[in-house]
Amino acid sequence: MAVPYVRINAMDLLNTLVDKGLRRELPTREEALAVLATSDDELLDVVAAAGKVRRQWFGRRVKLNYLVNLKSGLCPEDCSYCSQRLGSKAEILKYTWLKPDEAKKAAAAGVAGGAKRVCLVASGRGPTDRDIDRVSQTIEAIKDQHEGVEVCACLGLLSEGQADRLRSAGADAYNHNLNTSEGTYGDITTTHTYADRVDTVQQAQAAGLSACSGLIAGMGETDADLVDVVFSLRALDPDSVPVNFLIPMEGTPLAKEWHLTPQRCLRILAMVRFVCPDAEVRLAGGREVHLRSMQPLALNLVNSIFLGDYLTSEGQAGQTDLDMIADAGFEVEGAETTTLPEHRAQSAGGCGSHESSGCGSHGSGCAPCGESGSTAGDTSAVCGTVAAPADRAPEATEPLTARTDLVAVRRRGAGTDLAPNA
């Protein structure tokens, strides 16, 4: 039996989503799927609508974040997307823990470039208590040198009490991404579970750390998978939601997964903004590879980006990022400005701040839809309408032309003798 399709007028859809975003009200799954199903002709309308929600909660500010890879490569986990994974043949930098002074020097480059938050990342399943001691020393060193800078730790799965120790050392936030939907999580990782990741985010929140958790798009997932993970994030209620676009690096299992276009990336970012209207939505890894010349347009949807290079791959030059922000009519968020809207900033980790807006009312997120439907050959739609599946999303598209020319392994900054590009 054919799956019924809901015909949604595009402008009615966008007006509804703007109204809900301004009230912090959760869209329906059908509305979120419909955003992903909009046509290229409607793309600027989608960006303009989501831009209204972005400006309501964040004005024209862009927060800059800077990554410091404290320990690179040789991870025992088997995450298919990661160049640091067990068995990876990617020719990335591999080094053990940076000393606190080395990490402080790396962080200083990002702060000098305008970064408000430094993100300390280490490969591995999760930190030992000795690792927590190391990172705590690094946090203290950075805080001593840069008063007011935010520090976010990303060290993998946390054990009991470790989040509290990081908070006591001065950490402001903890990052642990959900990455994809619960139903497809086992397809990309087998050495830990989706529930493990949720537990770590909740441990961070319970310790008073600002939770940062997001996703990776472009791993062959369906629209339904994307909606599932974003709805789950809305339920988990992190303050920051980084949106990564897969960088298909040679030597990893997903090296041939080239499914994203700049237009697709913009729709995904718009959908995230509508579902998480007052969260810090961060444009993260892969923006240069997949958005390319349309990066400035994405600033109308996100209010945060990473400056310079990523963990194992090169990013856009820091000065180019700053020029892009200015040329697009946005401004770099200053250290004296509170990133989050007042109602979130005053709450513990942002949880419970949405009152009757529906945040948290959908439990752990909707179950993934499994099968998919297709509208190929359907000519019953009229101009200005969006055909959205009531229950399922189309399967991922066939791989596009690989833009391996845009993927470069990081050879500078942390772990090297060369200056970073911040």
Coordinates of C-alpha atoms in Angstrom, one line a residue:
M1 CA 0.0 0.0 0.0
A2 CA 1.3 3.4 -1.0
V3 CA 2.3 5.8 1.8
P4 CA 0.1 8.9 1.9
Y5 CA 1.8 12.2 1.3
V6 CA 0.9 15.5 3.0
R7 CA 0.8 18.5 0.7
I8 CA 2.1 21.5 2.5
N9 CA 2.1 24.9 0.9
A10 CA 5.7 26.2 1.2
M11 CA 4.9 29.7 2.4
D12 CA 2.3 28.4 4.9
L13 CA 4.9 25.9 6.2
L14 CA 7.6 28.6 6.6
N15 CA 5.2 31.1 8.3
T16 CA 4.1 28.4 10.7
L17 CA 7.7 27.4 11.5
V18 CA 8.8 31.0 12.1
D19 CA 5.8 31.5 14.5
K20 CA 6.8 28.4 16.3
G21 CA 10.4 29.3 16.4
L22 CA 9.7 32.7 17.9
R23 CA 7.7 30.9 20.6
R24 CA 10.2 28.1 21.1
E25 CA 7.5 25.6 20.1
L26 CA 8.5 22.2 18.7
P27 CA 7.6 21.7 15.0
T28 CA 5.9 18.5 14.0
R29 CA 7.9 15.8 12.4
E30 CA 6.0 16.3 9.1
E31 CA 7.0 20.0 9.2
A32 CA 10.7 19.2 9.8
L33 CA 10.7 16.6 7.0
A34 CA 9.0 19.1 4.7
V35 CA 11.9 21.6 5.2
L36 CA 14.3 19.0 3.9
A37 CA 12.0 18.3 0.9
T38 CA 11.8 21.9 -0.3
S39 CA 12.9 22.7 -3.8
D40 CA 15.9 24.7 -4.9
D41 CA 13.5 27.4 -6.0
E42 CA 12.2 27.7 -2.5
L43 CA 15.7 27.6 -0.8
L44 CA 16.1 31.3 -0.3
D45 CA 12.7 31.5 1.3
V46 CA 13.7 28.7 3.7
V47 CA 16.9 30.5 4.6
A48 CA 15.0 33.8 5.1
A49 CA 12.4 32.2 7.3
A50 CA 15.0 30.4 9.5
G51 CA 17.0 33.6 9.6
K52 CA 14.2 35.4 11.3
V53 CA 14.3 32.8 14.1
R54 CA 18.1 33.0 14.3
R55 CA 18.0 36.8 14.6
Q56 CA 15.2 36.7 17.2
W57 CA 17.5 34.8 19.7
F58 CA 21.0 35.8 18.6
G59 CA 20.8 39.0 16.5
R60 CA 23.6 39.1 14.0
R61 CA 26.3 37.8 16.3
V62 CA 28.6 34.9 15.4
K63 CA 30.5 33.1 18.1
L64 CA 33.9 31.8 17.3
N65 CA 35.2 28.5 18.7
Y66 CA 38.7 27.1 18.4
L67 CA 39.7 23.4 18.4
V68 CA 42.8 22.1 20.2
N69 CA 43.4 18.4 19.5
L70 CA 45.1 17.3 22.7
K71 CA 45.7 13.7 21.6
S72 CA 45.4 12.6 17.9
G73 CA 44.8 9.2 16.4
L74 CA 45.1 5.6 17.6
C75 CA 41.5 5.5 19.0
P76 CA 40.2 2.0 20.0
E77 CA 36.7 2.8 18.9
D78 CA 35.4 1.9 15.4
C79 CA 33.3 5.0 14.4
S80 CA 33.1 4.7 10.6
Y81 CA 33.2 8.4 10.0
C82 CA 36.4 9.1 12.0
S83 CA 40.0 9.3 10.6
Q84 CA 41.3 8.5 14.1
R85 CA 39.3 5.2 14.4
L86 CA 40.6 1.7 15.1
G87 CA 42.1 0.5 11.8
S88 CA 42.0 3.9 10.1
K89 CA 44.4 4.1 7.1
A90 CA 44.1 7.9 6.9
E91 CA 47.5 9.6 6.9
I92 CA 46.7 11.9 9.8
L93 CA 48.9 13.4 12.5
K94 CA 49.3 10.9 15.4
Y95 CA 50.6 12.1 18.8
T96 CA 50.0 11.5 22.5
W97 CA 48.9 14.0 25.1
L98 CA 50.0 17.6 24.6
K99 CA 51.6 19.1 27.8
P100 CA 49.6 21.9 29.4
D101 CA 52.0 24.5 28.1
E102 CA 51.7 23.2 24.6
A103 CA 48.0 23.2 24.7
K104 CA 47.9 26.7 26.2
K105 CA 50.1 27.9 23.3
A106 CA 47.7 26.3 20.8
A107 CA 44.7 27.8 22.5
A108 CA 46.3 31.3 22.6
A109 CA 46.4 31.3 18.8
G110 CA 42.7 30.8 18.6
V111 CA 41.9 33.4 21.3
A112 CA 44.1 35.9 19.4
G113 CA 42.1 35.2 16.3
G114 CA 38.9 36.1 18.1
A115 CA 37.7 32.8 19.5
K116 CA 35.5 33.1 22.6
R117 CA 35.6 29.3 23.4
V118 CA 38.4 26.8 23.3
C119 CA 37.4 23.2 22.7
L120 CA 39.9 20.7 24.1
V121 CA 39.5 17.3 22.3
A122 CA 41.2 14.0 22.8
S123 CA 40.9 10.7 20.9
G124 CA 39.9 7.6 22.8
R125 CA 36.9 5.8 24.2
G126 CA 36.9 7.9 27.3
P127 CA 39.4 9.5 29.8
T128 CA 41.1 7.7 32.7
D129 CA 41.3 9.6 36.0
R130 CA 44.9 10.4 35.2
D131 CA 43.7 11.9 31.9
I132 CA 41.2 14.1 33.8
D133 CA 44.1 15.3 35.9
R134 CA 46.0 16.2 32.7
V135 CA 43.1 18.0 31.2
S136 CA 42.3 19.8 34.5
Q137 CA 45.9 21.2 34.5
T138 CA 45.4 22.3 30.9
I139 CA 42.1 24.0 31.6
E140 CA 43.7 25.9 34.6
A141 CA 46.6 27.0 32.4
I142 CA 44.4 28.3 29.7
K143 CA 42.1 30.1 32.2
D144 CA 45.1 31.7 34.0
Q145 CA 46.3 33.1 30.7
H146 CA 42.9 34.1 29.2
E147 CA 40.5 35.5 31.7
G148 CA 36.9 35.0 30.5
V149 CA 37.6 32.5 27.8
E150 CA 35.2 29.6 27.8
V151 CA 36.6 26.1 27.8
C152 CA 34.8 23.0 26.5
A153 CA 36.1 19.5 27.0
C154 CA 35.5 16.6 24.6
L155 CA 37.1 13.5 25.9
G156 CA 34.7 10.7 25.0
L157 CA 32.5 8.7 27.4
L158 CA 32.6 9.9 31.0
S159 CA 32.8 7.7 34.1
E160 CA 31.0 8.6 37.3
G161 CA 32.4 11.8 38.9
Q162 CA 34.6 12.9 36.0
A163 CA 32.2 15.6 34.9
D164 CA 32.3 17.1 38.4
R165 CA 36.0 17.1 38.4
L166 CA 36.2 18.9 35.0
R167 CA 33.7 21.5 36.3
S168 CA 35.8 22.0 39.5
A169 CA 38.9 22.5 37.3
G170 CA 37.1 25.4 35.5
A171 CA 35.5 23.7 32.4
D172 CA 32.4 25.5 31.2
A173 CA 31.0 22.9 28.8
Y174 CA 31.3 19.3 27.7
N175 CA 30.8 18.1 24.1
H176 CA 29.6 14.6 23.1
N177 CA 27.7 14.3 19.9
L178 CA 24.8 11.9 19.2
N179 CA 25.9 12.0 15.5
T180 CA 23.0 10.1 14.0
S181 CA 19.6 8.5 14.8
E182 CA 19.3 5.9 17.5
G183 CA 17.9 3.4 15.0
T184 CA 21.0 3.6 12.6
Y185 CA 23.6 4.2 15.3
G186 CA 24.8 0.6 15.2
D187 CA 25.5 1.0 11.4
I188 CA 28.3 3.5 12.1
T189 CA 29.7 2.3 15.4
T190 CA 29.7 -1.1 17.2
T191 CA 32.2 -0.4 20.1
H192 CA 29.7 1.7 22.1
T193 CA 26.0 2.5 22.0
Y194 CA 23.8 5.5 21.4
A195 CA 22.6 5.1 25.0
D196 CA 26.3 5.5 26.1
R197 CA 26.4 8.9 24.4
V198 CA 23.2 10.1 25.9
D199 CA 24.4 9.1 29.3
T200 CA 27.6 11.1 29.0
V201 CA 25.7 14.3 27.9
Q202 CA 23.3 13.8 30.9
Q203 CA 26.3 13.4 33.2
A204 CA 27.7 16.7 32.0
Q205 CA 24.4 18.5 32.5
A206 CA 24.1 17.0 36.0
A207 CA 27.5 18.4 36.9
G208 CA 26.5 21.9 35.9
L209 CA 28.4 21.9 32.6
S210 CA 26.8 23.4 29.6
A211 CA 26.0 20.5 27.3
C212 CA 27.2 20.6 23.7
S213 CA 25.8 17.8 21.4
G214 CA 25.1 17.6 17.7
L215 CA 25.2 15.5 14.6
I216 CA 27.0 14.5 11.5
A217 CA 25.1 14.7 8.2
G218 CA 26.1 13.0 4.9
M219 CA 26.8 9.5 6.1
G220 CA 24.1 8.0 3.8
E221 CA 21.2 8.7 6.2
T222 CA 17.6 9.3 5.2
D223 CA 15.7 12.5 5.9
A224 CA 13.9 10.6 8.7
D225 CA 17.2 9.8 10.3
L226 CA 18.1 13.4 10.4
V227 CA 14.8 14.4 11.9
D228 CA 15.1 11.7 14.4
V229 CA 18.5 12.8 15.7
V230 CA 17.5 16.5 15.8
F231 CA 14.3 15.7 17.7
S232 CA 16.3 13.6 20.1
L233 CA 18.7 16.5 20.6
R234 CA 15.8 18.8 21.3
A235 CA 14.7 16.4 24.0
L236 CA 18.2 16.2 25.4
D237 CA 18.3 20.0 25.4
P238 CA 22.0 20.9 24.9
D239 CA 22.9 24.6 24.9
S240 CA 25.1 24.1 21.8
V241 CA 24.2 22.0 18.7
P242 CA 27.2 21.5 16.4
V243 CA 26.2 20.4 12.9
N244 CA 29.0 18.6 11.1
F245 CA 29.0 17.6 7.5
L246 CA 30.9 14.4 6.8
I247 CA 34.4 14.9 5.5
P248 CA 34.9 11.6 3.6
M249 CA 38.6 11.1 4.3
E250 CA 40.6 8.4 2.4
G251 CA 41.4 5.5 4.6
T252 CA 38.0 5.5 6.4
P253 CA 35.0 3.3 5.7
L254 CA 32.9 6.3 4.6
A255 CA 35.5 7.7 2.2
K256 CA 33.1 7.2 -0.8
E257 CA 30.1 8.8 0.9
W258 CA 29.6 12.0 -1.1
H259 CA 25.9 12.8 -0.8
L260 CA 25.8 16.4 0.1
T261 CA 25.2 19.5 -2.0
P262 CA 25.4 23.1 -0.7
Q263 CA 21.6 23.3 -1.0
R264 CA 21.1 20.2 1.0
C265 CA 23.4 21.5 3.7
L266 CA 21.4 24.7 4.0
R267 CA 18.1 22.8 4.3
I268 CA 19.6 20.7 7.1
L269 CA 20.8 23.8 9.0
A270 CA 17.4 25.4 8.6
M271 CA 15.7 22.4 9.9
V272 CA 18.0 22.3 12.9
R273 CA 17.3 26.0 13.6
F274 CA 13.5 25.5 13.5
V275 CA 13.7 22.5 15.8
C276 CA 16.3 24.1 18.2
P277 CA 15.4 27.7 17.8
D278 CA 17.1 29.2 20.9
A279 CA 20.1 26.8 21.0
E280 CA 23.6 27.8 19.8
V281 CA 23.6 26.1 16.4
R282 CA 27.2 25.8 15.3
L283 CA 28.4 25.3 11.8
A284 CA 31.2 22.7 12.4
G285 CA 33.4 20.4 10.4
G286 CA 32.9 20.0 6.6
R287 CA 31.5 23.4 5.9
E288 CA 34.3 24.3 3.5
V289 CA 34.0 21.0 1.7
H290 CA 30.2 20.9 1.2
L291 CA 28.9 24.5 1.5
R292 CA 31.9 25.9 -0.4
S293 CA 31.0 29.4 -1.7
M294 CA 27.6 29.3 0.0
Q295 CA 29.1 29.4 3.5
P296 CA 28.1 33.1 4.0
L297 CA 24.5 32.2 3.4
A298 CA 24.7 29.7 6.2
L299 CA 25.4 32.5 8.7
N300 CA 21.8 33.4 8.4
L301 CA 21.0 30.0 10.0
V302 CA 23.8 29.4 12.5
N303 CA 25.2 31.7 15.2
S304 CA 28.5 29.9 15.8
I305 CA 31.4 28.5 13.8
F306 CA 34.8 26.9 14.3
L307 CA 37.7 29.1 13.5
G308 CA 40.6 27.7 11.4
D309 CA 41.5 24.0 11.3
Y310 CA 39.7 21.0 12.6
L311 CA 41.0 17.9 14.5
T312 CA 42.7 16.1 11.6
S313 CA 41.7 18.2 8.5
E314 CA 42.5 21.7 7.4
G315 CA 39.8 24.4 7.6
Q316 CA 39.5 27.8 6.1
A317 CA 42.1 30.4 7.1
G318 CA 41.1 32.3 10.2
Q319 CA 41.3 35.7 8.5
T320 CA 39.1 34.4 5.7
D321 CA 36.5 33.4 8.3
L322 CA 36.6 36.9 9.8
D323 CA 36.3 38.5 6.4
M324 CA 33.4 36.3 5.5
I325 CA 31.5 37.2 8.7
A326 CA 32.0 41.0 8.1
D327 CA 31.2 40.8 4.4
A328 CA 28.0 39.0 5.1
G329 CA 26.9 41.8 7.5
F330 CA 27.4 39.9 10.8
E331 CA 29.7 40.6 13.7
V332 CA 32.0 38.5 15.9
E333 CA 30.5 38.0 19.3
G334 CA 32.6 39.6 22.0
A335 CA 33.8 38.0 25.3
E336 CA 31.5 40.4 27.3
T337 CA 28.4 39.2 25.5
T338 CA 26.4 36.2 26.8
T339 CA 25.8 33.8 23.9
L340 CA 22.6 32.2 25.0
P341 CA 19.2 34.0 25.3
E342 CA 18.5 35.2 28.9
H343 CA 16.0 32.4 29.6
R344 CA 18.6 29.7 28.7
A345 CA 21.6 31.5 30.3
Q346 CA 19.8 31.7 33.7
S347 CA 18.8 28.0 33.7
A348 CA 20.9 25.1 34.7
G349 CA 22.4 23.8 31.4
G350 CA 19.3 25.1 29.5
C351 CA 17.1 22.3 30.8
G352 CA 13.6 23.1 31.8
S353 CA 13.7 26.5 30.3
H354 CA 11.1 26.1 27.7
E355 CA 8.1 25.8 29.9
S356 CA 5.1 24.9 27.8
S357 CA 6.9 25.1 24.5
G358 CA 7.1 21.3 24.3
C359 CA 10.7 20.9 25.0
G360 CA 11.2 17.4 26.4
S361 CA 7.6 16.5 25.8
H362 CA 8.6 14.0 23.1
G363 CA 10.7 11.8 25.4
S364 CA 13.9 10.4 23.9
G365 CA 12.9 11.2 20.3
C366 CA 10.7 9.5 17.8
A367 CA 11.6 6.0 16.6
P368 CA 13.2 6.0 13.1
C369 CA 10.9 5.2 10.3
G370 CA 12.8 2.3 8.7
E371 CA 11.5 2.0 5.2
S372 CA 11.3 4.9 2.7
G373 CA 8.9 6.2 0.1
S374 CA 9.5 8.1 -3.1
T375 CA 7.6 10.7 -5.0
A376 CA 9.3 10.0 -8.3
G377 CA 6.9 10.5 -11.2
D378 CA 4.3 12.1 -9.0
T379 CA 2.9 15.1 -10.8
S380 CA 0.0 15.9 -8.6
A381 CA 1.8 18.6 -6.6
V382 CA 1.0 22.2 -7.5
C383 CA 3.4 25.1 -7.7
G384 CA 4.4 26.4 -4.2
T385 CA 3.7 23.1 -2.3
V386 CA 6.0 20.7 -0.6
A387 CA 5.4 17.0 -0.9
A388 CA 6.3 15.6 2.6
P389 CA 5.9 12.0 3.5
A390 CA 3.6 11.4 6.4
D391 CA 5.7 8.6 7.8
R392 CA 8.9 8.1 5.9
A393 CA 11.6 10.0 4.0
P394 CA 13.2 9.2 0.7
E395 CA 16.4 7.1 0.7
A396 CA 19.7 8.9 0.6
T397 CA 20.7 10.0 -2.9
E398 CA 23.3 8.4 -5.0
P399 CA 26.9 9.6 -4.3
L400 CA 27.8 12.8 -6.1
T401 CA 31.1 13.8 -7.6
A402 CA 33.8 13.4 -5.0
R403 CA 35.5 16.7 -4.1
T404 CA 38.6 15.1 -2.7
D405 CA 40.5 18.3 -3.9
L406 CA 38.8 20.1 -1.0
V407 CA 39.9 17.6 1.7
A408 CA 43.4 18.2 3.2
V409 CA 44.9 16.6 6.2
R410 CA 46.0 19.0 9.0
R411 CA 49.8 19.4 9.1
R412 CA 50.1 22.5 11.3
G413 CA 49.1 23.8 14.7
A414 CA 48.8 21.4 17.7
G415 CA 51.2 18.5 17.6
T416 CA 53.5 20.2 15.1
D417 CA 56.1 22.9 14.9
L418 CA 54.1 24.9 12.4
A419 CA 51.9 27.8 13.3
P420 CA 48.1 27.3 13.1
N421 CA 46.0 29.2 10.5
A422 CA 43.9 30.9 13.1

